[in-house]
Amino acid sequence: MVKTVKLFVEGGGDSNSLRTECRAAFTAFLQKAGLSGHMPRIVASGSRKSAYDDFCTAIKSGTEAVLLVDSETAVVTPPGDTDYNVYDYRTWKPWYHLQNRTGQNGTVTDNWDKPSDTPDSDCHLMVESMETWFLADIAAVKGFYGQRFRESSLPSREDIENIEKNNVMDALEAATSTTSKGCYDKGNHSFKLLAIIDPAKVIRSSPWAKRFVELLTEKMQEEP
């Protein structure tokens, strides 16, 4: 019996065609990451808030569900948390981040409550955004854009999660502005890139991506 789990992801906007592309891209990424045969049902919810709302609705109805959204900023950790270990992702608390992260003016932005009886292991973050994952596989990005791609405009570093979201976006736009496909466009390019990047490279460079793939794999392989 195949286990049924819904994975609610940020992405796809209000367009049915773009949501279809979003689902296909995450399917391709997760299959290459080793989940083929144990796939969740991927739901492209559109906005971050819509993904959260859809997740909460599923939980209330008794559906097994997982949430994946951009962190938007560096991940906020509980002060003085003696359980937290940077090297042990089972101690990480993404729900704390989603309830406490602040904007530039210092006010809390999301303030999302964790649904009761929902573990942190069912909540995942793309740090600081999905575009950050592209920096882990520059060869794939370069292959997609082709000639006149300015690879030197992209940061060449392993700690991609420490690059601010705005800087990632600026670098992608600078690297692609003169290509035949045009400047990086989230609606037209993001899911095409997600479908072709190498999950193994993303996992090596992004601890939060590694956490997502490994915990989701565990969940999908549990007995239904």
PDB file of C-alpha atoms in Angstrom:
ATOM      1  CA  MET A   1       0.000   0.000   0.000  1.00  0.00           C
ATOM      2  CA  VAL A   2       1.441   3.375  -1.034  1.00  0.00           C
ATOM      3  CA  LYS A   3       1.500   5.983   1.716  1.00  0.00           C
ATOM      4  CA  THR A   4      -0.433   9.179   0.936  1.00  0.00           C
ATOM      5  CA  VAL A   5       1.177  12.456   1.990  1.00  0.00           C
ATOM      6  CA  LYS A   6       0.451  15.896   0.570  1.00  0.00           C
ATOM      7  CA  LEU A   7       3.435  18.211   0.101  1.00  0.00           C
ATOM      8  CA  PHE A   8       2.294  21.829  -0.003  1.00  0.00           C
ATOM      9  CA  VAL A   9       4.864  23.986  -1.754  1.00  0.00           C
ATOM     10  CA  GLU A  10       5.129  27.702  -2.362  1.00  0.00           C
ATOM     11  CA  GLY A  11       4.958  28.464  -6.065  1.00  0.00           C
ATOM     12  CA  GLY A  12       2.801  28.604  -9.143  1.00  0.00           C
ATOM     13  CA  GLY A  13       0.986  31.860  -8.493  1.00  0.00           C
ATOM     14  CA  ASP A  14      -2.621  31.991  -9.721  1.00  0.00           C
ATOM     15  CA  SER A  15      -1.956  30.367 -13.102  1.00  0.00           C
ATOM     16  CA  ASN A  16      -3.104  26.779 -13.625  1.00  0.00           C
ATOM     17  CA  SER A  17      -0.379  26.204 -16.211  1.00  0.00           C
ATOM     18  CA  LEU A  18       2.316  27.549 -13.898  1.00  0.00           C
ATOM     19  CA  ARG A  19       1.062  25.433 -11.012  1.00  0.00           C
ATOM     20  CA  THR A  20       1.244  22.392 -13.272  1.00  0.00           C
ATOM     21  CA  GLU A  21       4.826  23.308 -14.138  1.00  0.00           C
ATOM     22  CA  CYS A  22       5.616  23.800 -10.462  1.00  0.00           C
ATOM     23  CA  ARG A  23       4.317  20.341  -9.561  1.00  0.00           C
ATOM     24  CA  ALA A  24       6.231  18.763 -12.441  1.00  0.00           C
ATOM     25  CA  ALA A  25       9.462  20.495 -11.425  1.00  0.00           C
ATOM     26  CA  PHE A  26       9.285  19.418  -7.792  1.00  0.00           C
ATOM     27  CA  THR A  27       8.368  15.914  -8.944  1.00  0.00           C
ATOM     28  CA  ALA A  28      11.470  15.778 -11.149  1.00  0.00           C
ATOM     29  CA  PHE A  29      13.677  17.144  -8.362  1.00  0.00           C
ATOM     30  CA  LEU A  30      12.405  14.678  -5.748  1.00  0.00           C
ATOM     31  CA  GLN A  31      12.528  11.688  -8.074  1.00  0.00           C
ATOM     32  CA  LYS A  32      16.165  12.434  -8.869  1.00  0.00           C
ATOM     33  CA  ALA A  33      16.750  12.853  -5.128  1.00  0.00           C
ATOM     34  CA  GLY A  34      15.730   9.224  -4.613  1.00  0.00           C
ATOM     35  CA  LEU A  35      12.011   9.397  -3.803  1.00  0.00           C
ATOM     36  CA  SER A  36      10.854   7.674  -6.984  1.00  0.00           C
ATOM     37  CA  GLY A  37       8.326   5.072  -5.873  1.00  0.00           C
ATOM     38  CA  HIS A  38       7.705   6.889  -2.606  1.00  0.00           C
ATOM     39  CA  MET A  39       6.471  10.248  -3.856  1.00  0.00           C
ATOM     40  CA  PRO A  40       4.176  12.610  -1.979  1.00  0.00           C
ATOM     41  CA  ARG A  41       1.269  14.258  -3.742  1.00  0.00           C
ATOM     42  CA  ILE A  42       2.658  17.695  -4.585  1.00  0.00           C
ATOM     43  CA  VAL A  43       0.300  20.663  -4.257  1.00  0.00           C
ATOM     44  CA  ALA A  44       1.409  23.985  -5.763  1.00  0.00           C
ATOM     45  CA  SER A  45      -0.345  26.453  -3.492  1.00  0.00           C
ATOM     46  CA  GLY A  46       0.809  29.740  -4.992  1.00  0.00           C
ATOM     47  CA  SER A  47       1.905  32.204  -2.324  1.00  0.00           C
ATOM     48  CA  ARG A  48       3.750  31.338   0.888  1.00  0.00           C
ATOM     49  CA  LYS A  49       0.660  32.206   2.947  1.00  0.00           C
ATOM     50  CA  SER A  50      -1.556  30.069   0.734  1.00  0.00           C
ATOM     51  CA  ALA A  51       0.815  27.123   1.180  1.00  0.00           C
ATOM     52  CA  TYR A  52       0.632  27.568   4.954  1.00  0.00           C
ATOM     53  CA  ASP A  53      -3.167  27.891   4.917  1.00  0.00           C
ATOM     54  CA  ASP A  54      -3.534  24.813   2.697  1.00  0.00           C
ATOM     55  CA  PHE A  55      -1.226  22.871   5.006  1.00  0.00           C
ATOM     56  CA  CYS A  56      -3.225  23.864   8.092  1.00  0.00           C
ATOM     57  CA  THR A  57      -6.501  22.894   6.415  1.00  0.00           C
ATOM     58  CA  ALA A  58      -5.076  19.496   5.500  1.00  0.00           C
ATOM     59  CA  ILE A  59      -3.848  18.892   9.048  1.00  0.00           C
ATOM     60  CA  LYS A  60      -7.247  19.801  10.498  1.00  0.00           C
ATOM     61  CA  SER A  61      -8.918  17.302   8.164  1.00  0.00           C
ATOM     62  CA  GLY A  62      -6.579  14.527   9.315  1.00  0.00           C
ATOM     63  CA  THR A  63      -4.491  14.436   6.126  1.00  0.00           C
ATOM     64  CA  GLU A  64      -0.780  13.704   6.462  1.00  0.00           C
ATOM     65  CA  ALA A  65       0.953  16.799   5.134  1.00  0.00           C
ATOM     66  CA  VAL A  66       4.328  18.495   4.741  1.00  0.00           C
ATOM     67  CA  LEU A  67       5.027  22.200   4.167  1.00  0.00           C
ATOM     68  CA  LEU A  68       7.841  23.709   2.049  1.00  0.00           C
ATOM     69  CA  VAL A  69       8.263  27.486   1.754  1.00  0.00           C
ATOM     70  CA  ASP A  70      11.027  30.056   1.339  1.00  0.00           C
ATOM     71  CA  SER A  71      12.553  31.279   4.589  1.00  0.00           C
ATOM     72  CA  GLU A  72      12.866  34.754   2.969  1.00  0.00           C
ATOM     73  CA  THR A  73      15.618  35.681   5.453  1.00  0.00           C
ATOM     74  CA  ALA A  74      18.313  33.964   7.481  1.00  0.00           C
ATOM     75  CA  VAL A  75      16.651  31.391   9.724  1.00  0.00           C
ATOM     76  CA  VAL A  76      15.741  32.685  13.183  1.00  0.00           C
ATOM     77  CA  THR A  77      16.603  30.287  16.005  1.00  0.00           C
ATOM     78  CA  PRO A  78      15.214  30.264  19.557  1.00  0.00           C
ATOM     79  CA  PRO A  79      17.510  32.187  21.923  1.00  0.00           C
ATOM     80  CA  GLY A  80      19.081  30.049  24.603  1.00  0.00           C
ATOM     81  CA  ASP A  81      17.676  26.841  23.144  1.00  0.00           C
ATOM     82  CA  THR A  82      19.776  24.115  24.749  1.00  0.00           C
ATOM     83  CA  ASP A  83      18.363  21.486  22.379  1.00  0.00           C
ATOM     84  CA  TYR A  84      19.530  23.253  19.226  1.00  0.00           C
ATOM     85  CA  ASN A  85      22.544  21.745  17.489  1.00  0.00           C
ATOM     86  CA  VAL A  86      23.650  23.245  14.180  1.00  0.00           C
ATOM     87  CA  TYR A  87      25.005  19.831  13.156  1.00  0.00           C
ATOM     88  CA  ASP A  88      21.810  17.907  13.979  1.00  0.00           C
ATOM     89  CA  TYR A  89      18.866  18.940  11.806  1.00  0.00           C
ATOM     90  CA  ARG A  90      16.484  16.983  14.028  1.00  0.00           C
ATOM     91  CA  THR A  91      16.902  19.764  16.596  1.00  0.00           C
ATOM     92  CA  TRP A  92      16.091  22.583  14.163  1.00  0.00           C
ATOM     93  CA  LYS A  93      12.850  24.510  14.669  1.00  0.00           C
ATOM     94  CA  PRO A  94      11.507  25.983  11.414  1.00  0.00           C
ATOM     95  CA  TRP A  95       8.159  26.739  13.027  1.00  0.00           C
ATOM     96  CA  TYR A  96       9.931  29.133  15.391  1.00  0.00           C
ATOM     97  CA  HIS A  97      11.305  30.983  12.363  1.00  0.00           C
ATOM     98  CA  LEU A  98       7.892  31.186  10.705  1.00  0.00           C
ATOM     99  CA  GLN A  99       6.369  32.641  13.852  1.00  0.00           C
ATOM    100  CA  ASN A 100       9.154  35.040  14.773  1.00  0.00           C
ATOM    101  CA  ARG A 101      11.036  36.289  11.706  1.00  0.00           C
ATOM    102  CA  THR A 102      10.980  40.057  11.317  1.00  0.00           C
ATOM    103  CA  GLY A 103      11.078  42.458   8.406  1.00  0.00           C
ATOM    104  CA  GLN A 104      13.406  45.388   7.825  1.00  0.00           C
ATOM    105  CA  ASN A 105      11.377  47.550  10.210  1.00  0.00           C
ATOM    106  CA  GLY A 106      11.790  45.018  13.002  1.00  0.00           C
ATOM    107  CA  THR A 107       8.153  43.903  13.131  1.00  0.00           C
ATOM    108  CA  VAL A 108       7.126  40.256  12.954  1.00  0.00           C
ATOM    109  CA  THR A 109       6.174  39.408   9.379  1.00  0.00           C
ATOM    110  CA  ASP A 110       4.690  35.906   9.152  1.00  0.00           C
ATOM    111  CA  ASN A 111       3.556  35.164  12.702  1.00  0.00           C
ATOM    112  CA  TRP A 112       2.382  31.692  11.630  1.00  0.00           C
ATOM    113  CA  ASP A 113       1.237  29.448  14.454  1.00  0.00           C
ATOM    114  CA  LYS A 114       2.291  25.822  14.394  1.00  0.00           C
ATOM    115  CA  PRO A 115      -0.780  23.605  14.117  1.00  0.00           C
ATOM    116  CA  SER A 116      -1.222  21.494  17.236  1.00  0.00           C
ATOM    117  CA  ASP A 117       0.462  18.091  17.198  1.00  0.00           C
ATOM    118  CA  THR A 118       2.480  19.081  14.117  1.00  0.00           C
ATOM    119  CA  PRO A 119       6.204  18.252  14.420  1.00  0.00           C
ATOM    120  CA  ASP A 120       8.984  20.470  13.134  1.00  0.00           C
ATOM    121  CA  SER A 121       9.988  17.542  10.932  1.00  0.00           C
ATOM    122  CA  ASP A 122       6.963  18.250   8.712  1.00  0.00           C
ATOM    123  CA  CYS A 123       7.975  21.866   8.105  1.00  0.00           C
ATOM    124  CA  HIS A 124      10.754  22.742   5.648  1.00  0.00           C
ATOM    125  CA  LEU A 125      12.467  25.901   4.431  1.00  0.00           C
ATOM    126  CA  MET A 126      14.227  26.847   1.216  1.00  0.00           C
ATOM    127  CA  VAL A 127      16.937  29.149   2.589  1.00  0.00           C
ATOM    128  CA  GLU A 128      16.596  31.906   1.741  1.00  0.00           C
ATOM    129  CA  SER A 129      14.621  31.105  -1.421  1.00  0.00           C
ATOM    130  CA  MET A 130      14.286  28.446  -4.100  1.00  0.00           C
ATOM    131  CA  GLU A 131      16.622  30.501  -6.299  1.00  0.00           C
ATOM    132  CA  THR A 132      19.387  29.844  -3.784  1.00  0.00           C
ATOM    133  CA  TRP A 133      19.310  26.178  -4.807  1.00  0.00           C
ATOM    134  CA  PHE A 134      20.269  27.163  -8.365  1.00  0.00           C
ATOM    135  CA  LEU A 135      23.644  28.412  -7.125  1.00  0.00           C
ATOM    136  CA  ALA A 136      24.532  24.849  -6.135  1.00  0.00           C
ATOM    137  CA  ASP A 137      24.439  23.723  -9.774  1.00  0.00           C
ATOM    138  CA  ILE A 138      25.733  26.601 -11.861  1.00  0.00           C
ATOM    139  CA  ALA A 139      26.595  24.218 -14.703  1.00  0.00           C
ATOM    140  CA  ALA A 140      22.909  23.336 -15.137  1.00  0.00           C
ATOM    141  CA  VAL A 141      21.902  27.003 -15.028  1.00  0.00           C
ATOM    142  CA  LYS A 142      24.574  27.861 -17.585  1.00  0.00           C
ATOM    143  CA  GLY A 143      23.408  25.028 -19.834  1.00  0.00           C
ATOM    144  CA  PHE A 144      19.838  26.305 -19.699  1.00  0.00           C
ATOM    145  CA  TYR A 145      20.708  29.894 -20.673  1.00  0.00           C
ATOM    146  CA  GLY A 146      23.422  29.073 -23.192  1.00  0.00           C
ATOM    147  CA  GLN A 147      25.593  31.670 -24.878  1.00  0.00           C
ATOM    148  CA  ARG A 148      26.288  35.034 -23.288  1.00  0.00           C
ATOM    149  CA  PHE A 149      25.599  33.640 -19.833  1.00  0.00           C
ATOM    150  CA  ARG A 150      27.833  35.520 -17.394  1.00  0.00           C
ATOM    151  CA  GLU A 151      28.917  32.859 -14.933  1.00  0.00           C
ATOM    152  CA  SER A 152      31.291  35.303 -13.249  1.00  0.00           C
ATOM    153  CA  SER A 153      28.271  37.285 -12.022  1.00  0.00           C
ATOM    154  CA  LEU A 154      27.217  34.422  -9.765  1.00  0.00           C
ATOM    155  CA  PRO A 155      28.791  33.945  -6.334  1.00  0.00           C
ATOM    156  CA  SER A 156      31.119  30.957  -6.329  1.00  0.00           C
ATOM    157  CA  ARG A 157      30.867  29.693  -2.764  1.00  0.00           C
ATOM    158  CA  GLU A 158      29.704  26.601  -0.944  1.00  0.00           C
ATOM    159  CA  ASP A 159      27.717  28.302   1.832  1.00  0.00           C
ATOM    160  CA  ILE A 160      24.854  29.354  -0.422  1.00  0.00           C
ATOM    161  CA  GLU A 161      22.404  29.634   2.470  1.00  0.00           C
ATOM    162  CA  ASN A 162      24.397  32.586   3.807  1.00  0.00           C
ATOM    163  CA  ILE A 163      23.721  34.672   0.685  1.00  0.00           C
ATOM    164  CA  GLU A 164      20.831  37.093   1.115  1.00  0.00           C
ATOM    165  CA  LYS A 165      17.812  36.518  -1.112  1.00  0.00           C
ATOM    166  CA  ASN A 166      18.104  39.930  -2.795  1.00  0.00           C
ATOM    167  CA  ASN A 167      21.754  39.276  -3.645  1.00  0.00           C
ATOM    168  CA  VAL A 168      20.857  35.909  -5.184  1.00  0.00           C
ATOM    169  CA  MET A 169      18.207  37.508  -7.360  1.00  0.00           C
ATOM    170  CA  ASP A 170      20.523  40.350  -8.402  1.00  0.00           C
ATOM    171  CA  ALA A 171      23.261  37.873  -9.332  1.00  0.00           C
ATOM    172  CA  LEU A 172      20.906  35.713 -11.404  1.00  0.00           C
ATOM    173  CA  GLU A 173      19.616  38.760 -13.268  1.00  0.00           C
ATOM    174  CA  ALA A 174      23.143  40.000 -13.947  1.00  0.00           C
ATOM    175  CA  ALA A 175      24.280  36.584 -15.186  1.00  0.00           C
ATOM    176  CA  THR A 176      21.343  36.140 -17.565  1.00  0.00           C
ATOM    177  CA  SER A 177      20.560  39.659 -18.809  1.00  0.00           C
ATOM    178  CA  THR A 178      22.309  39.250 -22.187  1.00  0.00           C
ATOM    179  CA  THR A 179      21.259  35.665 -22.958  1.00  0.00           C
ATOM    180  CA  SER A 180      18.777  34.717 -25.666  1.00  0.00           C
ATOM    181  CA  LYS A 181      16.273  33.610 -23.011  1.00  0.00           C
ATOM    182  CA  GLY A 182      16.477  37.035 -21.424  1.00  0.00           C
ATOM    183  CA  CYS A 183      16.922  38.125 -17.838  1.00  0.00           C
ATOM    184  CA  TYR A 184      15.998  35.600 -15.149  1.00  0.00           C
ATOM    185  CA  ASP A 185      12.220  35.580 -14.796  1.00  0.00           C
ATOM    186  CA  LYS A 186      10.678  33.692 -11.891  1.00  0.00           C
ATOM    187  CA  GLY A 187       7.493  32.839 -13.764  1.00  0.00           C
ATOM    188  CA  ASN A 188       9.147  31.700 -16.991  1.00  0.00           C
ATOM    189  CA  HIS A 189      12.404  30.201 -15.774  1.00  0.00           C
ATOM    190  CA  SER A 190      12.297  29.093 -12.129  1.00  0.00           C
ATOM    191  CA  PHE A 191      10.558  25.727 -12.500  1.00  0.00           C
ATOM    192  CA  LYS A 192      12.427  24.850 -15.687  1.00  0.00           C
ATOM    193  CA  LEU A 193      15.640  25.304 -13.715  1.00  0.00           C
ATOM    194  CA  LEU A 194      14.348  23.384 -10.692  1.00  0.00           C
ATOM    195  CA  ALA A 195      13.554  20.438 -12.958  1.00  0.00           C
ATOM    196  CA  ILE A 196      17.123  20.179 -14.282  1.00  0.00           C
ATOM    197  CA  ILE A 197      19.381  20.987 -11.323  1.00  0.00           C
ATOM    198  CA  ASP A 198      21.125  18.110  -9.547  1.00  0.00           C
ATOM    199  CA  PRO A 199      19.599  17.432  -6.102  1.00  0.00           C
ATOM    200  CA  ALA A 200      22.859  15.888  -4.916  1.00  0.00           C
ATOM    201  CA  LYS A 201      24.650  19.196  -5.499  1.00  0.00           C
ATOM    202  CA  VAL A 202      21.884  21.121  -3.753  1.00  0.00           C
ATOM    203  CA  ILE A 203      21.990  18.791  -0.754  1.00  0.00           C
ATOM    204  CA  ARG A 204      25.773  19.194  -0.470  1.00  0.00           C
ATOM    205  CA  SER A 205      25.520  22.990  -0.417  1.00  0.00           C
ATOM    206  CA  SER A 206      22.247  23.494   1.458  1.00  0.00           C
ATOM    207  CA  PRO A 207      21.809  21.892   4.905  1.00  0.00           C
ATOM    208  CA  TRP A 208      18.118  22.802   4.887  1.00  0.00           C
ATOM    209  CA  ALA A 209      17.658  21.103   1.516  1.00  0.00           C
ATOM    210  CA  LYS A 210      19.390  18.009   2.894  1.00  0.00           C
ATOM    211  CA  ARG A 211      17.032  18.074   5.875  1.00  0.00           C
ATOM    212  CA  PHE A 212      14.035  18.369   3.554  1.00  0.00           C
ATOM    213  CA  VAL A 213      14.985  15.457   1.322  1.00  0.00           C
ATOM    214  CA  GLU A 214      16.088  13.132   4.110  1.00  0.00           C
ATOM    215  CA  LEU A 215      13.120  13.737   6.421  1.00  0.00           C
ATOM    216  CA  LEU A 216      10.635  13.552   3.559  1.00  0.00           C
ATOM    217  CA  THR A 217      12.218  10.284   2.429  1.00  0.00           C
ATOM    218  CA  GLU A 218      11.864   8.889   5.945  1.00  0.00           C
ATOM    219  CA  LYS A 219       8.242   9.984   6.145  1.00  0.00           C
ATOM    220  CA  MET A 220       7.337   8.479   2.783  1.00  0.00           C
ATOM    221  CA  GLN A 221       8.940   5.157   3.650  1.00  0.00           C
ATOM    222  CA  GLU A 222       7.108   4.780   6.962  1.00  0.00           C
ATOM    223  CA  GLU A 223       4.322   2.206   7.088  1.00  0.00           C
ATOM    224  CA  PRO A 224       0.957   3.746   6.154  1.00  0.00           C
TER     225      PRO A 224
END
